[in-house]
Coordinates of C-alpha atoms and ligand atoms in Angstrom, one line a residue:
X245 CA -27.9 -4.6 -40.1
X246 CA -28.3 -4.2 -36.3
X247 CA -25.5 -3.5 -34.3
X248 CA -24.3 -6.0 -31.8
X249 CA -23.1 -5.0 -28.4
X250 CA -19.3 -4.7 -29.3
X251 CA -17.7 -6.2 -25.8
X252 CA -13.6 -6.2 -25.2
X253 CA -11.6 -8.2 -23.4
X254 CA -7.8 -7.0 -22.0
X255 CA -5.8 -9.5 -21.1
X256 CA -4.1 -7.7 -18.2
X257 CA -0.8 -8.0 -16.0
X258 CA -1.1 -7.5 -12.6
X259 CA 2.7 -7.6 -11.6
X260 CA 4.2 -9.5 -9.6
X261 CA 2.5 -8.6 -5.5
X262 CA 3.3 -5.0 -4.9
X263 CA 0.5 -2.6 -6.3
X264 CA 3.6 -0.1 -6.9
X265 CA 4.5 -2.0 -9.8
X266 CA 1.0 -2.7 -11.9
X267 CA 1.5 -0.4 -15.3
X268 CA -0.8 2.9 -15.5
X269 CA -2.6 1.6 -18.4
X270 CA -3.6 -1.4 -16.4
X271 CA -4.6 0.8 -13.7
X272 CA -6.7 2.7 -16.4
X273 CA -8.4 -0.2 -17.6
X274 CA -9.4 -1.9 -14.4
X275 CA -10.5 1.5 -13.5
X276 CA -13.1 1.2 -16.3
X277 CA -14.2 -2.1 -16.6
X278 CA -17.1 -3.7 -16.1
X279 CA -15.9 -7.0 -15.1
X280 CA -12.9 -7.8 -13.9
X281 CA -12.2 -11.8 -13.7
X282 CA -8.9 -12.6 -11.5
X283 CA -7.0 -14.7 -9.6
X284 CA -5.0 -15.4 -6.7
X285 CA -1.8 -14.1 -7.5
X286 CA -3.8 -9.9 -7.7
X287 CA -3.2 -8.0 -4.8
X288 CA -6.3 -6.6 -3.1
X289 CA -5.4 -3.1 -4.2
X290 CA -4.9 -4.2 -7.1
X291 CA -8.8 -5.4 -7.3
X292 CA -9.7 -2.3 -5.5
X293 CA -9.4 -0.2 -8.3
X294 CA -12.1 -1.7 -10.0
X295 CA -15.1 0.6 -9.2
X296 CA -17.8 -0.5 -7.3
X297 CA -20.4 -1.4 -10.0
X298 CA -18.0 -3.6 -11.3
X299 CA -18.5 -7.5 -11.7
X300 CA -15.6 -9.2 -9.6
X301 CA -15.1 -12.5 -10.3
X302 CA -12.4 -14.9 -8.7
X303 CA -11.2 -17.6 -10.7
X304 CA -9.1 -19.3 -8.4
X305 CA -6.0 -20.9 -9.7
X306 CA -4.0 -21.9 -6.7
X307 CA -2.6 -25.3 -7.2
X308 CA -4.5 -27.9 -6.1
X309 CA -7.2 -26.0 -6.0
X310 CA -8.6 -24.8 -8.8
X311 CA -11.9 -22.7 -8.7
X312 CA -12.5 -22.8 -12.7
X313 CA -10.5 -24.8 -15.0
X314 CA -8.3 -23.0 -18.0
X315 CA -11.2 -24.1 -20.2
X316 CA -14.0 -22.9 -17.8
X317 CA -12.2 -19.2 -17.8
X318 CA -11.7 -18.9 -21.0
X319 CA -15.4 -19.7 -21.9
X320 CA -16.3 -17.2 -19.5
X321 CA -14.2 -14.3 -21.0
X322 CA -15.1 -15.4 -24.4
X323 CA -19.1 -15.8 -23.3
X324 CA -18.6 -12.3 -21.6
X325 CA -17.2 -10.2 -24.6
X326 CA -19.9 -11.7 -26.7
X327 CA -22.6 -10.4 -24.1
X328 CA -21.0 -7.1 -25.2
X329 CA -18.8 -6.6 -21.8
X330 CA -16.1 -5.0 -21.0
X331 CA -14.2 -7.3 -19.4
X332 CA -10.5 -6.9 -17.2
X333 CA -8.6 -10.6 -17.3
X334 CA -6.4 -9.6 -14.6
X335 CA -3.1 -12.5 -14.4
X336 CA -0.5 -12.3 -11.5
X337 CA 3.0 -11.7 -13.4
X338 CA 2.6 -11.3 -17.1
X339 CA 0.2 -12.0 -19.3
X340 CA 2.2 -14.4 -21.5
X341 CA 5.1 -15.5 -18.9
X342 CA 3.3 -19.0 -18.0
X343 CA -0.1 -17.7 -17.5
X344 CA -1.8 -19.1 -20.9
X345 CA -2.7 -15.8 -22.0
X346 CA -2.0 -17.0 -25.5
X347 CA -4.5 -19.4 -25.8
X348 CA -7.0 -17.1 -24.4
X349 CA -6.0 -14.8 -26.9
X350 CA -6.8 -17.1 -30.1
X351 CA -10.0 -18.6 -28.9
X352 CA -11.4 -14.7 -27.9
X353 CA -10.0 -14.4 -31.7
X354 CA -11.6 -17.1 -33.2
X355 CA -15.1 -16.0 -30.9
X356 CA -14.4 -12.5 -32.7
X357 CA -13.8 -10.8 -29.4
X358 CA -11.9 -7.6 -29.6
X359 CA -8.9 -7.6 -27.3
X360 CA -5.7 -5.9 -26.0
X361 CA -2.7 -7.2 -24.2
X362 CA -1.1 -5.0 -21.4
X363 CA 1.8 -7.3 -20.3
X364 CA 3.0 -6.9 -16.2
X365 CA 6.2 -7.3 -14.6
X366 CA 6.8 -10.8 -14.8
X367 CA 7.8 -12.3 -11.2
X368 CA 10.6 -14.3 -12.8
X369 CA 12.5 -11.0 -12.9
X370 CA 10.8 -8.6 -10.0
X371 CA 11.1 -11.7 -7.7
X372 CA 14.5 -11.5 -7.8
X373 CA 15.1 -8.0 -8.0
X374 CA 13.3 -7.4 -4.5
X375 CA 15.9 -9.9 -3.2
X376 CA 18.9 -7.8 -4.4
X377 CA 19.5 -10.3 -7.6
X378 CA 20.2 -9.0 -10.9
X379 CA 19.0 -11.6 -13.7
X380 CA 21.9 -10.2 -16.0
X381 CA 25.1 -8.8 -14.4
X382 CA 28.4 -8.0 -16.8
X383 CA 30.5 -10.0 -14.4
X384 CA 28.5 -13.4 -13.9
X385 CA 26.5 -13.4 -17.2
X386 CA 25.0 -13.0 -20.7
X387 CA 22.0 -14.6 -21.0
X388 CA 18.9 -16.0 -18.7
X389 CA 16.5 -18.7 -19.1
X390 CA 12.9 -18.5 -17.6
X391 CA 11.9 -22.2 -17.5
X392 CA 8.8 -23.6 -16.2
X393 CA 9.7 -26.7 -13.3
X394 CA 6.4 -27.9 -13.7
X395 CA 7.4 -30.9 -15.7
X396 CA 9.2 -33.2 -12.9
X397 CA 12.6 -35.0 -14.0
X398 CA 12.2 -37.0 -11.1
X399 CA 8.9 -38.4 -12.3
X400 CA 9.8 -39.2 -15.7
X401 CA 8.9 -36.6 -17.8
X402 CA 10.5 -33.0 -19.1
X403 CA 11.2 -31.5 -22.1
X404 CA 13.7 -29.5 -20.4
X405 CA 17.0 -29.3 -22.0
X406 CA 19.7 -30.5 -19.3
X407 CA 22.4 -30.7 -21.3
X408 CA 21.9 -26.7 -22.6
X409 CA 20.5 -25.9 -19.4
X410 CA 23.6 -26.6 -17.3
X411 CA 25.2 -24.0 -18.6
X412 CA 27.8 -21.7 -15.4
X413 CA 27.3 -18.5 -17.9
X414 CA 23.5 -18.8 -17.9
X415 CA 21.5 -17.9 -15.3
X416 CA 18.3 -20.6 -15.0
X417 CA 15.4 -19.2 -13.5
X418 CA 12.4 -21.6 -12.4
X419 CA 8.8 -20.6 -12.1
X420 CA 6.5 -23.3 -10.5
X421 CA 8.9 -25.6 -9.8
X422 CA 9.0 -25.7 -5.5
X423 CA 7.4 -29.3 -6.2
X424 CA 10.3 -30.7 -8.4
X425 CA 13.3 -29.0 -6.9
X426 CA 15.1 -32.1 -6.5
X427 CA 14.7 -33.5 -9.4
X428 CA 15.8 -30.4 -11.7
X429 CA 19.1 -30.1 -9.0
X430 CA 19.6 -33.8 -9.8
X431 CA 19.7 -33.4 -13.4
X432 CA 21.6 -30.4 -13.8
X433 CA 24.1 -31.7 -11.5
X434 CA 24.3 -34.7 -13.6
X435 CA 24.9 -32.6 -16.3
X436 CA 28.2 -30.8 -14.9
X437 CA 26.5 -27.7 -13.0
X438 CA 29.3 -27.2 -10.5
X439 CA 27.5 -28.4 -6.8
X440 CA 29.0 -25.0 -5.1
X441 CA 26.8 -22.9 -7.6
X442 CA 24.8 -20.5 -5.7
X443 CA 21.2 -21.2 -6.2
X444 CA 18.5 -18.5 -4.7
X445 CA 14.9 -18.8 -3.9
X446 CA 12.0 -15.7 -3.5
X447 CA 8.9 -16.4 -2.1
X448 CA 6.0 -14.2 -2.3
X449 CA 8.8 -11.7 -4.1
X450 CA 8.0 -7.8 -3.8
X451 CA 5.1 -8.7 -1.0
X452 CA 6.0 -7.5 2.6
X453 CA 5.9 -11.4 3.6
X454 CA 8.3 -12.0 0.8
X455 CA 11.2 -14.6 2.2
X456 CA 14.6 -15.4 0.2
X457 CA 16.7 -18.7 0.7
X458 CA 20.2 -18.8 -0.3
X459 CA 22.3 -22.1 -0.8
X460 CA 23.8 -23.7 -3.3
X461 CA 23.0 -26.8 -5.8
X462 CA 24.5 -29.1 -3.4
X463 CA 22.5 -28.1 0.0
X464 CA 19.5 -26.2 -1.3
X465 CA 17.3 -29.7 -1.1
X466 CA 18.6 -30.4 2.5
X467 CA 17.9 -26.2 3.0
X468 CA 14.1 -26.0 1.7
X469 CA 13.1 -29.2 3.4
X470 CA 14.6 -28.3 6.9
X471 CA 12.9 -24.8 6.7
X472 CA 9.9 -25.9 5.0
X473 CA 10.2 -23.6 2.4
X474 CA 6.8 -23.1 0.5
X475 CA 5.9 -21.9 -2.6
X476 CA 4.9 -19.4 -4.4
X477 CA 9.2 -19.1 -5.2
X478 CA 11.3 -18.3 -8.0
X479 CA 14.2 -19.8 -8.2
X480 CA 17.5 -18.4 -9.4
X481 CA 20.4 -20.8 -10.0
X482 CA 23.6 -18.8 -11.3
X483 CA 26.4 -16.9 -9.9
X484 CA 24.2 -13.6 -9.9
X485 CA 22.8 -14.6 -7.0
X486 CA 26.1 -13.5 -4.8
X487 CA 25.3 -10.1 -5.8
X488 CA 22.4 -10.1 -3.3
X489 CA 25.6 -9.5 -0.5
X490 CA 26.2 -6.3 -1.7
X491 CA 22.7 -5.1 -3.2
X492 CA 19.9 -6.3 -1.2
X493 CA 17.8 -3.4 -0.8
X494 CA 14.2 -4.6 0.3
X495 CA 14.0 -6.8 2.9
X496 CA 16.4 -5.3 4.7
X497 CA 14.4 -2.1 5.8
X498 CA 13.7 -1.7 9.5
X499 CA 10.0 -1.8 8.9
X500 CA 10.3 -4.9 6.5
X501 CA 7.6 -7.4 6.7
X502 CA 5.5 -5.1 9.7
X503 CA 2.0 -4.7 9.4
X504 CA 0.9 -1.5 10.5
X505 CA -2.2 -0.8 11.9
X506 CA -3.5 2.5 10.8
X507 CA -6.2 4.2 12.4
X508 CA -6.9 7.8 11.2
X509 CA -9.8 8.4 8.9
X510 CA -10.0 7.1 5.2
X511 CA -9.2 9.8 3.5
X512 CA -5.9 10.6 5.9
X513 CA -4.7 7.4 5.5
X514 CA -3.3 7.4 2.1
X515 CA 0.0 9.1 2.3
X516 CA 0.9 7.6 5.5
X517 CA 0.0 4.2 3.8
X518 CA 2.1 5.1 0.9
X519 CA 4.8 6.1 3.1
X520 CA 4.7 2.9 5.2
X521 CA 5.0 0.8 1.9
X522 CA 8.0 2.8 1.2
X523 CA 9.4 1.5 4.3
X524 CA 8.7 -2.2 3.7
X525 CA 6.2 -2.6 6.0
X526 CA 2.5 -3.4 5.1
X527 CA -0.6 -0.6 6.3
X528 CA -3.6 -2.3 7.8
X529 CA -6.1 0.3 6.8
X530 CA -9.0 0.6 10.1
X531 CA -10.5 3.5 10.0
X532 CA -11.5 4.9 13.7
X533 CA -13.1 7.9 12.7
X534 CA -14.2 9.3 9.6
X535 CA -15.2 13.0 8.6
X536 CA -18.4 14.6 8.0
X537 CA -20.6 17.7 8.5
X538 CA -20.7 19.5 11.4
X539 CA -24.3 19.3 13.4
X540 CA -24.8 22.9 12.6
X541 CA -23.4 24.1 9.5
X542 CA -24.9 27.9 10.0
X543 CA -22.0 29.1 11.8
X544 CA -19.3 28.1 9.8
X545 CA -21.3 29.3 6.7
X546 CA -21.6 33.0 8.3
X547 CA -17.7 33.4 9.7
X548 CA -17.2 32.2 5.9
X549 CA -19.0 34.7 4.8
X550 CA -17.3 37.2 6.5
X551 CA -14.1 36.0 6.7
X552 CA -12.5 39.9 5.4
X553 CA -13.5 41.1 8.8
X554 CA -11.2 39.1 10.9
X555 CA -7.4 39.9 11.7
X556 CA -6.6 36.0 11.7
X557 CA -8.3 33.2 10.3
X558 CA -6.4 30.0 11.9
X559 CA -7.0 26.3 10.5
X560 CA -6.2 23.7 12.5
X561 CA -6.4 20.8 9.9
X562 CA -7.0 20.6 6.6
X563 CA -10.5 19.0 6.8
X564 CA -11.6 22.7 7.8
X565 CA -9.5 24.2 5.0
X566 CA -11.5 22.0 2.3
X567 CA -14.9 23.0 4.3
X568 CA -13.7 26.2 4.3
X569 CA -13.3 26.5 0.6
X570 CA -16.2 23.8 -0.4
X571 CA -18.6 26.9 1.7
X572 CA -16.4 29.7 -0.4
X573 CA -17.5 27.7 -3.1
X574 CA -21.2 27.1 -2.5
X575 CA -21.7 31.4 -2.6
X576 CA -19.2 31.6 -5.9
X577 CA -16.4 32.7 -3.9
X578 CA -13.1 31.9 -4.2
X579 CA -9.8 33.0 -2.0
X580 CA -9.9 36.4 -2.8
X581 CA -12.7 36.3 0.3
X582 CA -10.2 37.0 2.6
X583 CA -9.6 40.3 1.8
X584 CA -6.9 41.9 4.5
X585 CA -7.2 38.8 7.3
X586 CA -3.9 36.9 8.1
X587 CA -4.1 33.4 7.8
X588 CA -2.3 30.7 10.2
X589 CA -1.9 26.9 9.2
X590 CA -1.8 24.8 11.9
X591 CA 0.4 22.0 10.9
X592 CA 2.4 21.8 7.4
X593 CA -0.4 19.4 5.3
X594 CA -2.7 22.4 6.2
X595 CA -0.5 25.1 5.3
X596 CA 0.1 22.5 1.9
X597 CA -3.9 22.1 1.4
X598 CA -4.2 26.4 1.8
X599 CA -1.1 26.6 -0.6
X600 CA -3.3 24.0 -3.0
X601 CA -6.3 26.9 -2.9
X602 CA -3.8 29.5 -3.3
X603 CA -3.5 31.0 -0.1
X604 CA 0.0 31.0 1.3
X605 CA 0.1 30.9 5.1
X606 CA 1.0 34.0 7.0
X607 CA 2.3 32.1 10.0
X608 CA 2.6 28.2 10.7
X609 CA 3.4 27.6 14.4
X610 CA 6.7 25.6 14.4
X611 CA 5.4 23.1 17.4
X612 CA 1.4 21.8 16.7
X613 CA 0.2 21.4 20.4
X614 CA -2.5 23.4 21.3
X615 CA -0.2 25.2 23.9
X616 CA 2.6 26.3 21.6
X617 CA 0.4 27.4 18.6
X618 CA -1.6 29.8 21.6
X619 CA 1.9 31.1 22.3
X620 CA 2.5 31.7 18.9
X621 CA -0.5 33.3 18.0
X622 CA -0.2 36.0 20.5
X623 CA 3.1 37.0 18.9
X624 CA 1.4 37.7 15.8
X625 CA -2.1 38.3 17.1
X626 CA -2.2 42.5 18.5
X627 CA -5.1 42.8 21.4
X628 CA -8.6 43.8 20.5
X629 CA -7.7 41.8 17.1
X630 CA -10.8 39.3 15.7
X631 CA -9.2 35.8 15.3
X632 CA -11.1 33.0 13.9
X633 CA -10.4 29.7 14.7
X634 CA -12.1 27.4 12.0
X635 CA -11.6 23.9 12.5
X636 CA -13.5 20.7 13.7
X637 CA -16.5 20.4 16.4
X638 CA -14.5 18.6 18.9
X639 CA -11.7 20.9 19.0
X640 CA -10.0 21.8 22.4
X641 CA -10.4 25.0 23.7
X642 CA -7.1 25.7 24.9
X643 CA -6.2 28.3 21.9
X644 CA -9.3 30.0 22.3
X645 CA -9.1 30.3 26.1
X646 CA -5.4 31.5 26.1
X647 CA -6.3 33.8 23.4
X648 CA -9.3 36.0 24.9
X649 CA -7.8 35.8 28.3
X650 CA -4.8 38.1 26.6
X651 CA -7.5 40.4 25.2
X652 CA -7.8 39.0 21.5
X653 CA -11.9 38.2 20.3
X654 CA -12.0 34.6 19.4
X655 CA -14.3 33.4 17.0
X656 CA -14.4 29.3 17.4
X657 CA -15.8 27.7 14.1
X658 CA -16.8 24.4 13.6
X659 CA -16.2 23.5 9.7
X660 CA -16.7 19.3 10.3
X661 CA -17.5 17.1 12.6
X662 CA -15.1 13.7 13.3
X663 CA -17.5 11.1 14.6
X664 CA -16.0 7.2 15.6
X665 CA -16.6 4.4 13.3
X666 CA -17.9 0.7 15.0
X667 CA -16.8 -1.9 13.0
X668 CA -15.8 -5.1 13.8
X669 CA -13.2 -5.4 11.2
X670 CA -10.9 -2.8 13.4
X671 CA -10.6 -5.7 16.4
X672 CA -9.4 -8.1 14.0
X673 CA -7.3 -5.9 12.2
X674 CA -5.5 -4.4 15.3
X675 CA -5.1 -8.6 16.2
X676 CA -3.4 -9.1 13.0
X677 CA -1.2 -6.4 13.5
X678 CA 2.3 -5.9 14.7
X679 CA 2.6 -1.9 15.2
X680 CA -0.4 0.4 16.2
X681 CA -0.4 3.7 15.3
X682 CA -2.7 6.7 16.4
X683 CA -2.8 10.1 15.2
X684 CA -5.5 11.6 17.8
X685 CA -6.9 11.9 20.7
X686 CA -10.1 10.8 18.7
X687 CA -8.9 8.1 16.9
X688 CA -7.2 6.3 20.3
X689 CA -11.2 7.1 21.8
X690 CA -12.7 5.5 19.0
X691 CA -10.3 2.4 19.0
X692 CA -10.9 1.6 22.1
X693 CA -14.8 1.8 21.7
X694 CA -14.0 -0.8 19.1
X695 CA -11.3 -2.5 21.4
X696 CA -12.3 -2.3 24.8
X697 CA -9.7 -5.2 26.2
X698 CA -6.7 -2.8 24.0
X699 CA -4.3 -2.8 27.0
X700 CA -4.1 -6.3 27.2
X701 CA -3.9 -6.8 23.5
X702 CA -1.4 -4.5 23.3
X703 CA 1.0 -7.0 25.0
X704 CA 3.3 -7.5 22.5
X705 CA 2.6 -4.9 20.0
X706 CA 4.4 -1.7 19.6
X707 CA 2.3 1.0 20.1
X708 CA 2.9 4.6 18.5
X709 CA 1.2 8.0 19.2
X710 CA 1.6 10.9 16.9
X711 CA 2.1 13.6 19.6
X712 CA 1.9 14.2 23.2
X713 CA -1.8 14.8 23.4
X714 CA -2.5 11.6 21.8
X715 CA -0.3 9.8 24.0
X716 CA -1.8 11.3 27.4
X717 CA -5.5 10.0 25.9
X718 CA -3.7 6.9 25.3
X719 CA -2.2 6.6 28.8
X720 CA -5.8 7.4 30.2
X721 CA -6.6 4.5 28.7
X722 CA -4.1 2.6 30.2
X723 CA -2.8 2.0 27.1
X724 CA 1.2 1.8 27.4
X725 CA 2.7 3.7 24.8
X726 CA 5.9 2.2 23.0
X727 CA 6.7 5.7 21.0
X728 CA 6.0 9.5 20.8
X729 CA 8.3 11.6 18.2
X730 CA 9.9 14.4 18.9
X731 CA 8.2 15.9 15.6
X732 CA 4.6 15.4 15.9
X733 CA 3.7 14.5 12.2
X734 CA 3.6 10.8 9.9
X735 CA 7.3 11.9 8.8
X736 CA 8.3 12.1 12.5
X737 CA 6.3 9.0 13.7
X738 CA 7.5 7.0 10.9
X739 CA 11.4 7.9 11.4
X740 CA 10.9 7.0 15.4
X741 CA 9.3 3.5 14.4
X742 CA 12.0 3.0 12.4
X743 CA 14.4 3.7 14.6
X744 CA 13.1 1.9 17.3
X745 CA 12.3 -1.4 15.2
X746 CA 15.8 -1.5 14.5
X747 CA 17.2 -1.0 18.1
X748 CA 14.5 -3.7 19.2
Ligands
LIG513 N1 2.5 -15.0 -15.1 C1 3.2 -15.1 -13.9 C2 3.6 -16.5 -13.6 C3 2.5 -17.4 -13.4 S1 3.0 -19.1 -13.0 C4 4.4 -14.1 -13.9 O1 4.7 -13.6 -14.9 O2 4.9 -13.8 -12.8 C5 2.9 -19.0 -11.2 C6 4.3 -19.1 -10.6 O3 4.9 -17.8 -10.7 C7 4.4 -19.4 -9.2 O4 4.4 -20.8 -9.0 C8 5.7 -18.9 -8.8 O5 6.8 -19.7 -9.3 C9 5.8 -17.6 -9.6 N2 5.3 -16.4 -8.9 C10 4.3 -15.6 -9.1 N3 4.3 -14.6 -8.3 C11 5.3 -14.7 -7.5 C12 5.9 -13.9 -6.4 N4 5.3 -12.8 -6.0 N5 7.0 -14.4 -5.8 C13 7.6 -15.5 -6.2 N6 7.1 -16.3 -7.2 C14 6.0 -15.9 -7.8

């Protein structure tokens, strides 16, 4: 018997907006596939983690405007596992909370298509939560309905319950039903809902654009129409709703709803990013610079080699500790290397990245301007000592002059190179932005290679430097500069936007 190519299909939750809250073995699978057909309720991210030889495929699905009909997709998945795929069917929500994941399921059964179901957060209950509203409390409570409002009373037809529906003790939560709000008010007033029940509405719930109306049965109609409320909502009728007074959590956050431009290289990026999410606001990821090999890697490869004769060996980032240890690696070396030299970390992600290779560092300057770590340095530094400075190509040469000027020899070292990135997608980022943050001198060059007209675009804007330094190469620029912290890292540049959102 010959084998035939034995596709899958999972029938995946994505969650309801915020990549946070997709499960780990969805992660896993998207990470693997090799197709992955979605639709417009997945978050970028989200699709992101599909690797890059994977087949993306948008199915569309917005109302009114439906790239593939239900039929169409589920031909495709079926006509996919048969080609012996393995195929990610990524639905916002859950898979089986209004997002026909059932009948998908039976014809990839009746095809003979293996498949798994990783159900998501549904949005009929994360929606809510974002917006400080508990589905069940003990005071309000004991039950919830999630009911689709896609079948309008006002039009004539439902299968909706009203009488069972209208029920004070039961909290009714509508999915899709923006369109018919009026007439499922109508009918559960009709039915005896009290009018002063408290009725709440989530839009684009656990997104940094997410938007919550409160009213109540009697003036939500009059409340969506006058702001123009839009969908996609969930709507929460029931006394739990009051609770959002005392335990909205989300979109009350000073950076709430921001959109932060973030300009340090890729690979910088992701804890600041994960950080700014943390805070409610929303990274825009532009890269200025990215980090590479230096132009001559000789150098670095010989003060590598004999790193056991120096006194000091001082990082300045933790690009040149991973060079450092990538060239320690190349020779079969490990940190061992270093024999009897001291080592200094230059800021407390490099002294975390040395920590990470097991090296502990002997001294990390409490300030991170080139001035103060000099200062420090000669403390700790005797005269006549060797001191290496390892760090990237461009690096100032204030340490290094203050250092041989007191007597010390100074090795300078480059371990990488930072070179500027041209891409057009940084201009239009930095438009759609609301907050621009830089975190060196390089990056604020390289943005305004990208940016040349940045002053007057800036009009508006909050602009944030990391550090002094930055700030003056900013200034240069004529570039005003909104905020500088008092502690030069993304901890201290993320408390001082926050603060000064809020006082704004
Ligand atoms: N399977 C999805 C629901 C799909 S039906 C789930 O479990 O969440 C599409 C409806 O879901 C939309 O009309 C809207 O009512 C709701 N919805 C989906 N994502 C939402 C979000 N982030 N915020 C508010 N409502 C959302």
């Amino acid at each position: 018997m010959s084998a035939k190519p034995r596709g899958k299909v999972w029938l995946v939750g994505a969650g309801p907006g915020d990549p946070g809250l997709l499960t780990i073995k969805a992660a896993r699978v998207i990470g693997a596939c090799d197709v992955l057909v979605y639709d417009y309720l997945a978050s970028a991210a989200i699709v992101g983690l599909a690797s890059r030889a994977c087949e993306k495929i948008y199915v569309g699905k917005k109302a009114g405007a439906h790239t593939l009909t239900q039929d169409e997709i589920t031909a495709l998945i079926v006509r996919l596992g048969l080609e012996g795929r393995n195929v990610v069917r990524l639905k916002g929500g859950d898979v089986f909370v209004f997002a026909r994941g059932g009948e998908e399921a039976a014809e990839l059964r009746a095809a003979g298509v293996a498949f798994e179901i990783i159900p998501g957060i549904t949005s009929a209950i994360a929606a809510p939560a974002y917006a400080g509203i508990p589905v069940t409390h003990r005071d309000h409570n004991t039950s919830f309905t999630i009911a689709t409002g896609h079948e309008d009373p006002l039009k004539g037809y439902t299968s909706l319950d009203f009488a069972k529906l209208a029920n004070p003790k039961q909290t009714l939560i509508f999915l899709m039903a923006m369109g018919s709000l009026a007439g499922l008010v109508g009918k559960l007033l009709e039915h005896g809902m009290p009018p002063g029940m408290p009725v709440g509405i989530v839009r684009e719930g656990t997104k940094p654009t997410q938007e919550t109306l409160i009213g109540t049965l009697e003036t939500i109609v009059a409340d969506v129409a006058r702001v123009q409320f839009k969908a996609p909502a969930i709507i929460v009728i029931g006394d739990v709703v009051r609770e959002r007074e005392t335990i909205r959590w989300f979109d009350n956050t000073p950076l709430f709803g921001k959109r932060v431009l973030v300009t340090r290289a890729a690979d910088d990026a992701v804890d600041f990013a994960s950080k700014l999410w943390e805070s409610g606001a929303e990274p825009v990821l532009a890269p200025t610079i990215a980090i590479g090999a230096p132009d001559d890697a000789a150098p670095a490869r010989a003060a590598i080699a004999a790193l056991a004769t120096y006194a000091w060996v001082v990082f300045t980032s933790q690009h040149g500790v991973d060079a450092a240890f990538a060239a320690l690696a190349a020779n079969g070396g490990d940190a061992r290397r270093f024999g009897g030299a001291k080592v200094a970390a230059i800021g407390t992600r490099t002294a975390a990245r040395l920590l990470a290779h097991g090296v502990r560092a002997d001294f990390v300057p409490p300030k991170f301007v080139a001035e103060d770590v000099a200062a420090g340095l000669l403390e700790h530094a005797s005269r006549g000592d060797r001191v290496l400075l390892f760090g990237a190509q461009e690096m100032r040469d204030v340490i290094a002059t203050t250092l041989r000027s007191a007597g010390r020899v100074v090795d300078v070292v480059a371990g990488y190179k930072t070179s500027h990135v041209h891409d057009a997608a940084i201009a239009e980022a930095a438009a759609s932005c609301d907050i621009w943050t830089f975190t060196s001198a390089s990056t604020i060059a390289s943005f305004l290679e990208n940016v040349p007209d940045a002053a007057t675009r800036a009009q508006g804007k909050v602009v944030a430097c990391i550090g002094p330094i930055t700030a003056i190469a900013a200034r240069e620029a004529r570039l005003r500069v909104d905020i500088v912290p008092d502690d030069y890292t993304v901890d201290g540049l993320l408390e001082a936007l926050e603060a000064a959102v809020a006082t704004r």
